[in-house]
């Protein structure tokens, strides 16, 4: 099955399953919470294209993992969840942690099943692995009854299936390809949007050729960053709102017109914009807008189809066109504004100050994990990605708590594939709180992850120590302290030092620069840099709010 990693928390009845996995050569990582274990396993699926396993105990162990399953399914990442469950001969009797696990998981997965016998387990596992990677990838659940775990069976009685083949690659209908090419050739203001699906498809080579040979401006979605490098001259991320608002033809490569792209609707887009939609999932075609052309197929294969026809027509967008001049002017203005915010010297620091110094130290091939509100959103614009599948964040489901699980997964994959590659996890202080105890996991496995907590004492915004103290004295904190606030100046770095890693508490640019340089120099020791910023620091003013709301 080529499954290499398992994340989980052991207990009755799955301890022996974890031991057997290790004996079979699968790397087992024991986590501190099933949610984080499931997030980690799903991230491996995205980074490698093959599912990892999340192993959980019955009942609450499984329900804790449901958030990870839902996140995996929404992100279209392959994942296998193995859940221990009550013995078959105790069903409906009120067995220990008895719960309708298969039924519960059907809402959160592509496939959920309980093998009918011990002999059937191999064929069910094969189907789960195959289903997780075929078509639109997603999560799959296999229920393992407790009395199966230690039962003996003759090898000859097992029902084996041949290991699943690589996922089949499909091409788009030729007439739809022709229609898309005609629309592009007639466009005056075309735009390519590169989604997470393009990264999953390993389409970076064909998309870069398309962008460069046709002179097309492109806009990556958050996890589409790096499919074509962020520093490529055709990248228009710094003019995102203007590009979306003024494009007359949009080629949508593995991106959904959901909340991240404002549903493809006015006023973010032209009312008559032509959308050329490329997706591996037929049900996605036509969601929220009627496409000018619907290209069902593998992103890499379909991009190659488009490129071949556009090459034949010798079509390109002139670099001196009015469209390019408009975009470049907007990019210049926005970058100047961002750089001015990043260069401010007042204390306490702002998000932009912090990201400026982080950006200066980041290796080009590092994996960036990010979650939080402003921390993640501003980080998207200021922390560049130069290679595909090098950014992991809250994703389509907007899930908080994914950061440390993702970072652990990325570090495990990097350790095997590229030991010199660094993993940098940038968290808001609220986001860190969801899974902060996974710091112990990081130290236990000696994963050289650099955690950076951008600490504004709250959710979205917080308060300084004097204001906090005054509020605490004014009455019952449950009624006098605003819900967005967290305890000011919390020493999160001490969580790291408690388990043997390095911790840094910083307030100034000089302290931040020293901590970053030291952390990157330490190639074998985990570190956490707790960066205090202005509690009222916010993102720069935007043309449109980041979250599209209904006006109905």
Coordinates of C-alpha atoms in Angstrom, one line a residue:
X1 CA 0.0 0.0 0.0
X2 CA 3.1 2.2 0.3
X3 CA 1.8 3.7 3.6
X4 CA 4.8 5.0 5.5
X5 CA 3.5 7.0 8.5
X6 CA 1.1 6.5 11.3
X7 CA 0.1 9.1 13.9
X8 CA -2.1 8.4 16.9
X9 CA -2.6 7.8 20.6
X10 CA -2.7 4.2 21.7
X11 CA -4.9 2.5 24.3
X12 CA -7.4 -0.3 24.3
X13 CA -7.9 -1.9 21.9
X14 CA -5.2 -0.6 19.4
X15 CA -1.9 -0.8 21.2
X16 CA -1.0 -4.0 19.3
X17 CA -1.9 -2.4 16.0
X18 CA 0.7 0.3 16.5
X19 CA 3.3 -2.3 17.5
X20 CA 2.5 -4.4 14.4
X21 CA 2.8 -1.3 12.2
X22 CA 6.2 -0.6 13.6
X23 CA 7.2 -4.2 13.0
X24 CA 6.1 -3.8 9.4
X25 CA 8.3 -0.7 8.9
X26 CA 5.7 2.0 9.3
X27 CA 6.9 4.9 11.3
X28 CA 4.6 5.5 14.3
X29 CA 4.4 9.0 15.9
X30 CA 2.6 9.1 19.2
X31 CA 0.8 12.4 19.6
X32 CA -0.9 14.1 22.6
X33 CA -4.4 14.6 21.1
X34 CA -6.3 12.7 18.4
X35 CA -7.2 16.0 16.6
X36 CA -3.5 16.8 16.1
X37 CA -2.7 13.2 15.1
X38 CA -5.4 13.4 12.4
X39 CA -4.2 16.8 11.2
X40 CA -0.7 15.4 11.0
X41 CA -1.7 12.3 9.0
X42 CA -3.7 14.4 6.6
X43 CA -0.8 16.8 5.9
X44 CA 1.4 13.8 5.0
X45 CA -1.2 12.9 2.4
X46 CA -0.9 16.3 0.8
X47 CA 2.9 16.5 1.0
X48 CA 3.5 13.1 -0.4
X49 CA 0.4 12.1 -2.4
X50 CA 0.0 8.9 -0.4
X51 CA -2.2 8.6 2.7
X52 CA -0.8 8.3 6.2
X53 CA -2.8 6.6 9.0
X54 CA -4.4 8.1 12.0
X55 CA -4.8 5.4 14.7
X56 CA -7.3 6.1 17.5
X57 CA -9.0 4.3 20.3
X58 CA -12.8 3.7 20.4
X59 CA -15.5 6.2 21.3
X60 CA -14.1 9.5 22.3
X61 CA -10.8 8.7 20.7
X62 CA -12.6 8.5 17.4
X63 CA -14.8 11.5 17.9
X64 CA -11.8 13.6 18.8
X65 CA -10.4 12.7 15.3
X66 CA -13.5 13.8 13.5
X67 CA -12.3 17.4 13.1
X68 CA -9.2 16.1 11.4
X69 CA -11.3 13.9 9.1
X70 CA -13.5 16.8 8.2
X71 CA -10.5 19.0 7.5
X72 CA -8.9 16.4 5.3
X73 CA -12.1 15.9 3.3
X74 CA -12.6 19.6 2.8
X75 CA -9.0 20.1 1.8
X76 CA -9.2 17.0 -0.5
X77 CA -6.2 15.3 1.1
X78 CA -5.8 11.5 1.3
X79 CA -6.1 10.1 4.8
X80 CA -6.8 6.7 6.4
X81 CA -8.3 6.6 10.0
X82 CA -8.2 3.3 11.8
X83 CA -10.4 3.3 14.8
X84 CA -10.6 0.6 17.5
X85 CA -14.1 -0.3 18.5
X86 CA -16.1 -2.5 20.8
X87 CA -16.0 -6.3 20.4
X88 CA -18.5 -7.7 17.8
X89 CA -20.1 -10.0 20.4
X90 CA -20.9 -7.0 22.7
X91 CA -22.7 -4.8 20.2
X92 CA -25.8 -3.1 21.6
X93 CA -25.0 -4.3 25.1
X94 CA -23.4 -1.0 26.3
X95 CA -19.8 -2.1 25.7
X96 CA -16.8 0.0 26.8
X97 CA -16.8 3.2 24.7
X98 CA -19.4 1.7 22.4
X99 CA -20.4 4.2 19.7
X100 CA -21.9 4.1 16.2
X101 CA -18.4 4.9 14.7
X102 CA -19.0 3.9 11.1
X103 CA -22.2 5.8 10.9
X104 CA -20.6 8.9 12.5
X105 CA -17.7 8.8 10.1
X106 CA -19.8 8.7 6.9
X107 CA -20.4 12.5 7.2
X108 CA -16.7 13.2 7.4
X109 CA -15.2 10.8 4.8
X110 CA -15.5 9.3 1.3
X111 CA -15.6 5.8 2.6
X112 CA -16.4 4.2 6.0
X113 CA -16.6 0.5 6.7
X114 CA -16.3 -2.2 9.4
X115 CA -14.8 -5.4 8.0
X116 CA -17.2 -8.3 8.3
X117 CA -14.5 -10.6 9.5
X118 CA -10.8 -10.7 10.3
X119 CA -10.1 -12.3 6.9
X120 CA -11.8 -9.3 5.2
X121 CA -9.5 -6.6 6.7
X122 CA -6.9 -6.6 3.8
X123 CA -9.5 -6.0 1.1
X124 CA -11.2 -3.3 3.1
X125 CA -7.9 -1.5 3.7
X126 CA -7.0 -1.7 0.0
X127 CA -10.3 -0.1 -0.9
X128 CA -9.8 2.6 1.7
X129 CA -6.4 3.5 0.4
X130 CA -7.6 3.4 -3.2
X131 CA -10.6 5.5 -2.4
X132 CA -8.5 8.1 -0.5
X133 CA -6.4 8.9 -3.6
X134 CA -8.7 8.3 -6.6
X135 CA -10.8 11.1 -8.0
X136 CA -10.9 14.0 -5.5
X137 CA -8.8 12.8 -2.6
X138 CA -10.2 12.6 0.9
X139 CA -10.4 10.8 4.2
X140 CA -11.5 7.1 4.7
X141 CA -12.4 5.3 7.8
X142 CA -11.9 1.6 8.8
X143 CA -13.4 0.3 12.0
X144 CA -11.4 -2.4 13.8
X145 CA -13.4 -4.5 16.3
X146 CA -11.5 -5.0 19.6
X147 CA -11.8 -8.8 19.4
X148 CA -10.1 -8.8 16.0
X149 CA -6.9 -7.4 17.3
X150 CA -5.5 -10.4 19.1
X151 CA -7.4 -13.1 17.2
X152 CA -5.2 -15.6 15.2
X153 CA -6.0 -16.5 11.6
X154 CA -4.3 -18.6 9.0
X155 CA -2.5 -16.5 6.4
X156 CA -4.1 -18.6 3.7
X157 CA -7.6 -17.6 4.9
X158 CA -7.0 -13.8 4.4
X159 CA -8.7 -12.2 1.5
X160 CA -6.0 -10.2 -0.2
X161 CA -6.4 -7.6 -3.0
X162 CA -3.6 -6.5 -5.3
X163 CA -2.2 -3.2 -4.1
X164 CA -4.0 -0.2 -5.6
X165 CA -2.5 1.2 -8.7
X166 CA -1.6 4.9 -9.1
X167 CA -4.7 7.0 -9.6
X168 CA -5.9 7.1 -13.2
X169 CA -5.3 10.3 -15.1
X170 CA -8.2 11.8 -17.1
X171 CA -8.2 14.3 -19.9
X172 CA -10.7 17.0 -20.6
X173 CA -13.2 16.8 -23.5
X174 CA -11.5 18.2 -26.6
X175 CA -14.5 20.5 -27.4
X176 CA -14.3 22.1 -24.0
X177 CA -10.5 22.6 -24.4
X178 CA -11.1 24.3 -27.7
X179 CA -13.8 26.5 -26.2
X180 CA -11.4 27.5 -23.4
X181 CA -8.6 28.3 -25.8
X182 CA -11.0 30.5 -27.9
X183 CA -12.0 32.4 -24.8
X184 CA -8.4 33.0 -23.7
X185 CA -7.4 34.2 -27.2
X186 CA -10.3 36.7 -27.2
X187 CA -9.5 37.9 -23.6
X188 CA -8.2 41.4 -23.0
X189 CA -7.6 41.0 -19.3
X190 CA -7.0 37.3 -18.6
X191 CA -6.0 35.8 -15.2
X192 CA -4.9 32.4 -14.1
X193 CA -5.9 31.3 -10.5
X194 CA -3.8 28.5 -9.2
X195 CA -5.4 26.4 -6.5
X196 CA -4.4 23.7 -4.0
X197 CA -5.6 21.1 -6.5
X198 CA -2.8 22.1 -8.9
X199 CA -0.3 21.5 -6.2
X200 CA -1.8 18.1 -5.4
X201 CA -1.7 17.2 -9.1
X202 CA 2.0 18.0 -9.3
X203 CA 1.2 20.4 -12.1
X204 CA 3.9 22.9 -11.4
X205 CA 5.9 22.1 -14.6
X206 CA 3.0 22.5 -17.1
X207 CA 1.5 25.5 -15.3
X208 CA 4.8 27.4 -15.3
X209 CA 5.2 26.7 -19.0
X210 CA 1.6 28.0 -19.7
X211 CA 2.2 31.1 -17.7
X212 CA 5.5 32.0 -19.2
X213 CA 4.9 31.0 -22.8
X214 CA 1.5 32.9 -22.9
X215 CA 2.5 35.8 -20.7
X216 CA -0.4 35.2 -18.4
X217 CA -0.7 36.9 -15.0
X218 CA -1.4 34.4 -12.2
X219 CA -2.8 34.6 -8.7
X220 CA -2.2 31.7 -6.3
X221 CA -4.6 30.7 -3.6
X222 CA -2.9 30.3 -0.2
X223 CA -1.9 26.7 -0.7
X224 CA -1.4 27.2 -4.4
X225 CA 1.5 29.4 -3.5
X226 CA 4.8 28.1 -4.9
X227 CA 3.3 26.1 -7.8
X228 CA 4.9 28.9 -9.7
X229 CA 7.3 30.8 -7.4
X230 CA 5.9 33.9 -5.6
X231 CA 8.8 36.0 -7.0
X232 CA 7.9 35.1 -10.6
X233 CA 7.4 38.3 -12.6
X234 CA 3.9 37.1 -13.6
X235 CA 2.7 36.7 -10.0
X236 CA 0.1 39.4 -9.2
X237 CA -0.6 38.4 -5.5
X238 CA 0.2 42.0 -4.5
X239 CA -2.6 43.2 -6.7
X240 CA -5.1 40.5 -5.8
X241 CA -8.3 42.6 -5.4
X242 CA -7.6 44.5 -8.6
X243 CA -6.8 41.4 -10.6
X244 CA -10.0 39.6 -9.5
X245 CA -12.2 42.7 -10.0
X246 CA -11.0 43.5 -13.5
X247 CA -10.3 40.2 -15.2
X248 CA -12.5 39.4 -18.1
X249 CA -11.5 35.7 -18.5
X250 CA -10.3 33.6 -15.6
X251 CA -8.7 30.2 -15.9
X252 CA -9.4 28.4 -12.7
X253 CA -6.8 25.6 -12.1
X254 CA -7.8 23.3 -9.2
X255 CA -9.4 26.1 -7.1
X256 CA -12.9 26.2 -5.9
X257 CA -15.1 29.3 -6.1
X258 CA -15.8 29.2 -2.4
X259 CA -15.4 31.8 0.4
X260 CA -11.6 32.0 -0.3
X261 CA -12.3 33.3 -3.8
X262 CA -15.5 35.2 -2.8
X263 CA -17.7 32.7 -4.7
X264 CA -16.8 34.2 -8.0
X265 CA -19.5 36.8 -7.7
X266 CA -19.7 40.7 -8.0
X267 CA -18.5 43.1 -6.7
X268 CA -15.3 41.1 -6.4
X269 CA -15.6 40.1 -10.0
X270 CA -17.0 41.5 -13.3
X271 CA -20.6 40.5 -13.7
X272 CA -19.8 39.1 -17.2
X273 CA -16.5 37.5 -16.4
X274 CA -15.9 34.3 -18.3
X275 CA -14.7 31.4 -16.0
X276 CA -12.8 28.5 -17.5
X277 CA -13.0 25.8 -14.8
X278 CA -10.6 22.9 -14.6
X279 CA -11.3 20.4 -11.8
X280 CA -11.0 16.7 -11.2
X281 CA -14.4 16.6 -9.6
X282 CA -17.4 16.8 -11.9
X283 CA -19.7 18.0 -9.1
X284 CA -17.5 21.0 -8.6
X285 CA -18.0 22.3 -12.1
X286 CA -20.6 25.1 -12.1
X287 CA -20.7 25.8 -8.4
X288 CA -21.7 29.4 -7.8
X289 CA -21.1 30.5 -11.4
X290 CA -21.8 29.1 -14.9
X291 CA -18.5 28.3 -16.5
X292 CA -17.7 29.4 -20.1
X293 CA -15.9 26.1 -20.4
X294 CA -15.9 23.1 -18.0
X295 CA -12.8 21.0 -18.2
X296 CA -13.1 17.8 -16.2
X297 CA -9.8 16.1 -15.6
X298 CA -6.4 16.0 -14.0
X299 CA -5.0 19.5 -13.6
X300 CA -1.6 18.6 -15.0
X301 CA -2.9 16.8 -18.0
X302 CA -5.5 19.4 -18.8
X303 CA -3.0 22.2 -18.5
X304 CA -0.8 20.4 -21.0
X305 CA -3.8 20.1 -23.4
X306 CA -4.4 23.9 -23.2
X307 CA -0.7 24.7 -23.6
X308 CA -0.5 22.5 -26.8
X309 CA -3.4 24.4 -28.4
X310 CA -2.2 27.8 -27.3
X311 CA 1.3 27.1 -28.6
X312 CA -0.2 26.1 -32.0
X313 CA -2.0 29.5 -32.1
X314 CA 1.2 31.3 -31.0
X315 CA -0.9 33.4 -28.6
X316 CA 0.5 35.5 -25.8
X317 CA -0.5 38.5 -23.6
X318 CA 1.9 41.4 -24.5
X319 CA 4.0 42.5 -21.6
X320 CA 3.3 46.2 -22.5
X321 CA -0.5 45.7 -22.7
X322 CA -2.8 48.0 -20.8
X323 CA -3.7 45.1 -18.5
X324 CA -0.2 44.3 -17.5
X325 CA 0.6 48.0 -17.0
X326 CA -2.5 48.4 -14.7
X327 CA -1.5 45.3 -12.7
X328 CA 2.1 46.4 -12.3
X329 CA 1.1 49.8 -11.2
X330 CA -1.1 48.4 -8.5
X331 CA 1.6 45.9 -7.4
X332 CA 4.1 48.7 -7.0
X333 CA 1.7 50.8 -4.9
X334 CA 0.7 48.0 -2.7
X335 CA 4.2 46.7 -2.2
X336 CA 5.4 50.2 -1.2
X337 CA 2.6 50.5 1.3
X338 CA 3.4 47.1 2.8
X339 CA 7.2 47.9 2.9
X340 CA 6.4 51.1 4.7
X341 CA 4.4 49.3 7.4
X342 CA 7.2 46.7 7.7
X343 CA 9.8 49.4 8.2
X344 CA 8.2 51.3 11.0
X345 CA 10.4 51.4 14.1
X346 CA 7.9 52.1 16.9
X347 CA 7.5 49.6 19.7
X348 CA 5.8 47.4 20.4
X349 CA 6.2 45.7 17.0
X350 CA 3.5 45.1 14.5
X351 CA 2.7 42.0 12.4
X352 CA 4.5 43.7 9.4
X353 CA 7.7 44.3 11.4
X354 CA 7.7 40.7 12.6
X355 CA 7.2 39.2 9.2
X356 CA 9.8 41.4 7.7
X357 CA 12.5 39.9 9.9
X358 CA 11.2 36.4 9.5
X359 CA 11.2 36.7 5.7
X360 CA 14.8 37.8 5.8
X361 CA 15.9 34.6 7.5
X362 CA 13.7 32.0 5.7
X363 CA 15.5 29.5 3.5
X364 CA 13.9 29.4 0.1
X365 CA 13.0 25.7 0.3
X366 CA 11.6 25.7 3.8
X367 CA 8.1 24.4 4.6
X368 CA 5.9 27.2 6.1
X369 CA 3.1 26.2 8.4
X370 CA 0.8 29.0 9.5
X371 CA -2.4 29.5 11.4
X372 CA -4.2 32.2 13.2
X373 CA -6.3 35.2 12.1
X374 CA -4.1 38.2 11.2
X375 CA -1.0 36.0 11.7
X376 CA -2.0 33.7 8.9
X377 CA -3.5 36.3 6.5
X378 CA -0.7 38.8 6.7
X379 CA 1.8 35.9 6.6
X380 CA 0.4 34.8 3.3
X381 CA 1.3 38.2 1.7
X382 CA 4.7 38.6 3.3
X383 CA 6.2 35.1 3.6
X384 CA 7.0 33.9 0.0
X385 CA 6.9 30.3 -1.3
X386 CA 9.3 29.3 -4.1
X387 CA 8.4 25.6 -4.4
X388 CA 5.1 23.8 -4.5
X389 CA 3.6 22.1 -1.4
X390 CA 5.7 24.2 0.9
X391 CA 2.8 26.0 2.7
X392 CA 0.3 24.5 5.0
X393 CA -2.4 26.6 6.7
X394 CA -6.0 26.5 8.0
X395 CA -7.1 25.7 4.5
X396 CA -10.6 25.4 3.0
X397 CA -12.3 24.6 6.3
X398 CA -10.6 27.5 8.1
X399 CA -9.5 25.0 10.9
X400 CA -7.7 26.4 13.9
X401 CA -5.5 24.0 15.8
X402 CA -3.8 22.4 12.7
X403 CA -0.5 24.1 13.1
X404 CA 1.6 21.9 15.3
X405 CA 0.2 18.7 13.8
X406 CA 1.0 19.9 10.3
X407 CA 4.5 21.0 11.4
X408 CA 5.2 17.5 12.9
X409 CA 4.0 15.9 9.7
X410 CA 6.2 18.2 7.6
X411 CA 9.2 17.5 9.7
X412 CA 8.8 13.8 9.5
X413 CA 8.5 13.9 5.7
X414 CA 11.5 16.3 5.4
X415 CA 13.6 14.1 7.7
X416 CA 13.1 11.2 5.2
X417 CA 13.2 13.2 1.9
X418 CA 15.4 16.2 2.5
X419 CA 17.1 16.3 6.0
X420 CA 18.4 19.8 5.4
X421 CA 14.9 21.3 4.8
X422 CA 13.6 23.4 7.7
X423 CA 10.0 23.6 9.0
X424 CA 8.9 26.9 10.3
X425 CA 5.5 27.1 12.1
X426 CA 4.2 30.6 12.5
X427 CA 1.3 30.7 15.0
X428 CA -1.0 33.3 16.5
X429 CA -1.1 33.0 20.3
X430 CA -4.7 31.9 20.2
X431 CA -3.9 29.3 17.5
X432 CA -1.0 27.9 19.5
X433 CA -3.3 27.3 22.5
X434 CA -5.3 24.7 20.5
X435 CA -2.5 22.1 20.4
X436 CA 0.4 23.6 22.4
X437 CA 1.1 20.3 24.3
X438 CA 2.3 18.9 20.9
X439 CA 5.5 20.7 21.8
X440 CA 6.3 17.6 23.9
X441 CA 5.8 15.4 20.8
X442 CA 8.2 17.7 18.9
X443 CA 10.9 17.4 21.6
X444 CA 10.3 13.7 22.1
X445 CA 11.0 12.9 18.5
X446 CA 13.7 15.7 18.3
X447 CA 12.2 17.4 15.3
X448 CA 14.1 20.6 14.6
X449 CA 10.9 22.7 14.0
X450 CA 11.1 26.5 14.6
X451 CA 7.8 27.6 16.2
X452 CA 7.2 31.4 16.1
X453 CA 4.2 32.6 18.2
X454 CA 3.1 36.1 17.2
X455 CA 1.6 37.1 20.5
X456 CA -0.9 40.0 20.6
X457 CA -2.5 38.8 23.9
X458 CA -5.8 37.8 22.2
X459 CA -8.0 36.5 19.5
X460 CA -7.8 39.1 16.6
X461 CA -6.7 41.7 19.2
X462 CA -5.9 41.9 22.9
X463 CA -4.9 44.3 25.6
X464 CA -1.7 45.5 27.2
X465 CA -0.9 44.5 30.8
X466 CA -2.2 47.8 32.4
X467 CA -5.5 47.6 30.6
X468 CA -5.9 44.0 31.5
X469 CA -5.2 44.6 35.2
X470 CA -7.7 47.4 35.3
X471 CA -10.4 45.2 33.8
X472 CA -9.6 42.4 36.2
X473 CA -10.1 44.7 39.1
X474 CA -13.4 46.1 37.8
X475 CA -15.4 42.9 38.6
X476 CA -15.9 39.3 37.7
X477 CA -13.5 38.6 34.8
X478 CA -16.2 36.4 33.2
X479 CA -18.4 39.5 32.7
X480 CA -15.7 42.3 32.6
X481 CA -13.0 40.9 30.3
X482 CA -13.8 40.9 26.6
X483 CA -14.1 37.4 25.0
X484 CA -11.3 38.2 22.5
X485 CA -8.7 38.8 25.2
X486 CA -6.0 36.3 26.5
X487 CA -3.7 36.7 29.4
X488 CA -1.1 39.3 28.4
X489 CA 2.6 38.5 28.0
X490 CA 2.1 34.8 28.4
X491 CA 5.4 32.9 28.4
X492 CA 4.7 30.3 25.7
X493 CA 8.4 29.8 25.1
X494 CA 8.7 28.2 28.5
X495 CA 6.5 25.3 27.2
X496 CA 9.3 24.5 24.9
X497 CA 12.1 24.8 27.4
X498 CA 10.1 22.6 29.8
X499 CA 10.7 19.7 27.4
X500 CA 14.3 20.4 26.5
X501 CA 14.0 22.7 23.5
X502 CA 15.1 26.3 23.2
X503 CA 12.8 29.2 24.1
X504 CA 13.1 32.9 23.3
X505 CA 10.9 35.8 24.7
X506 CA 11.4 38.8 22.4
X507 CA 10.0 42.3 22.3
X508 CA 12.3 44.2 20.0
X509 CA 13.6 43.8 16.4
X510 CA 17.1 43.2 17.6
X511 CA 15.9 40.4 20.0
X512 CA 13.9 38.8 17.2
X513 CA 16.8 38.9 14.7
X514 CA 19.1 37.2 17.3
X515 CA 16.5 34.5 18.1
X516 CA 15.9 33.8 14.5
X517 CA 19.5 33.5 13.5
X518 CA 20.3 31.3 16.5
X519 CA 17.3 29.0 15.8
X520 CA 18.1 28.5 12.2
X521 CA 21.7 27.8 13.1
X522 CA 20.6 25.0 15.5
X523 CA 19.8 22.3 13.0
X524 CA 18.9 19.6 15.5
X525 CA 17.1 21.4 18.3
X526 CA 13.4 22.5 18.4
X527 CA 12.8 26.1 19.3
X528 CA 10.0 28.4 20.1
X529 CA 10.2 32.2 19.7
X530 CA 7.5 34.1 21.6
X531 CA 7.2 37.5 19.9
X532 CA 5.3 40.2 21.7
X533 CA 3.5 42.7 19.4
X534 CA 1.2 45.6 19.8
X535 CA -2.1 44.1 21.0
X536 CA -4.0 46.4 18.7
X537 CA -1.9 45.7 15.6
X538 CA -4.0 44.9 12.6
X539 CA -3.8 44.2 8.8
X540 CA -3.6 47.1 6.4
X541 CA -6.8 48.6 5.1
X542 CA -8.3 46.5 2.3
X543 CA -10.4 47.4 -0.7
X544 CA -12.8 44.5 0.3
X545 CA -13.2 42.8 3.6
X546 CA -11.4 39.4 3.7
X547 CA -14.6 37.5 4.4
X548 CA -17.4 37.9 1.9
X549 CA -20.8 38.4 3.7
X550 CA -24.3 38.1 2.3
X551 CA -26.1 41.4 1.7
X552 CA -29.5 39.6 1.7

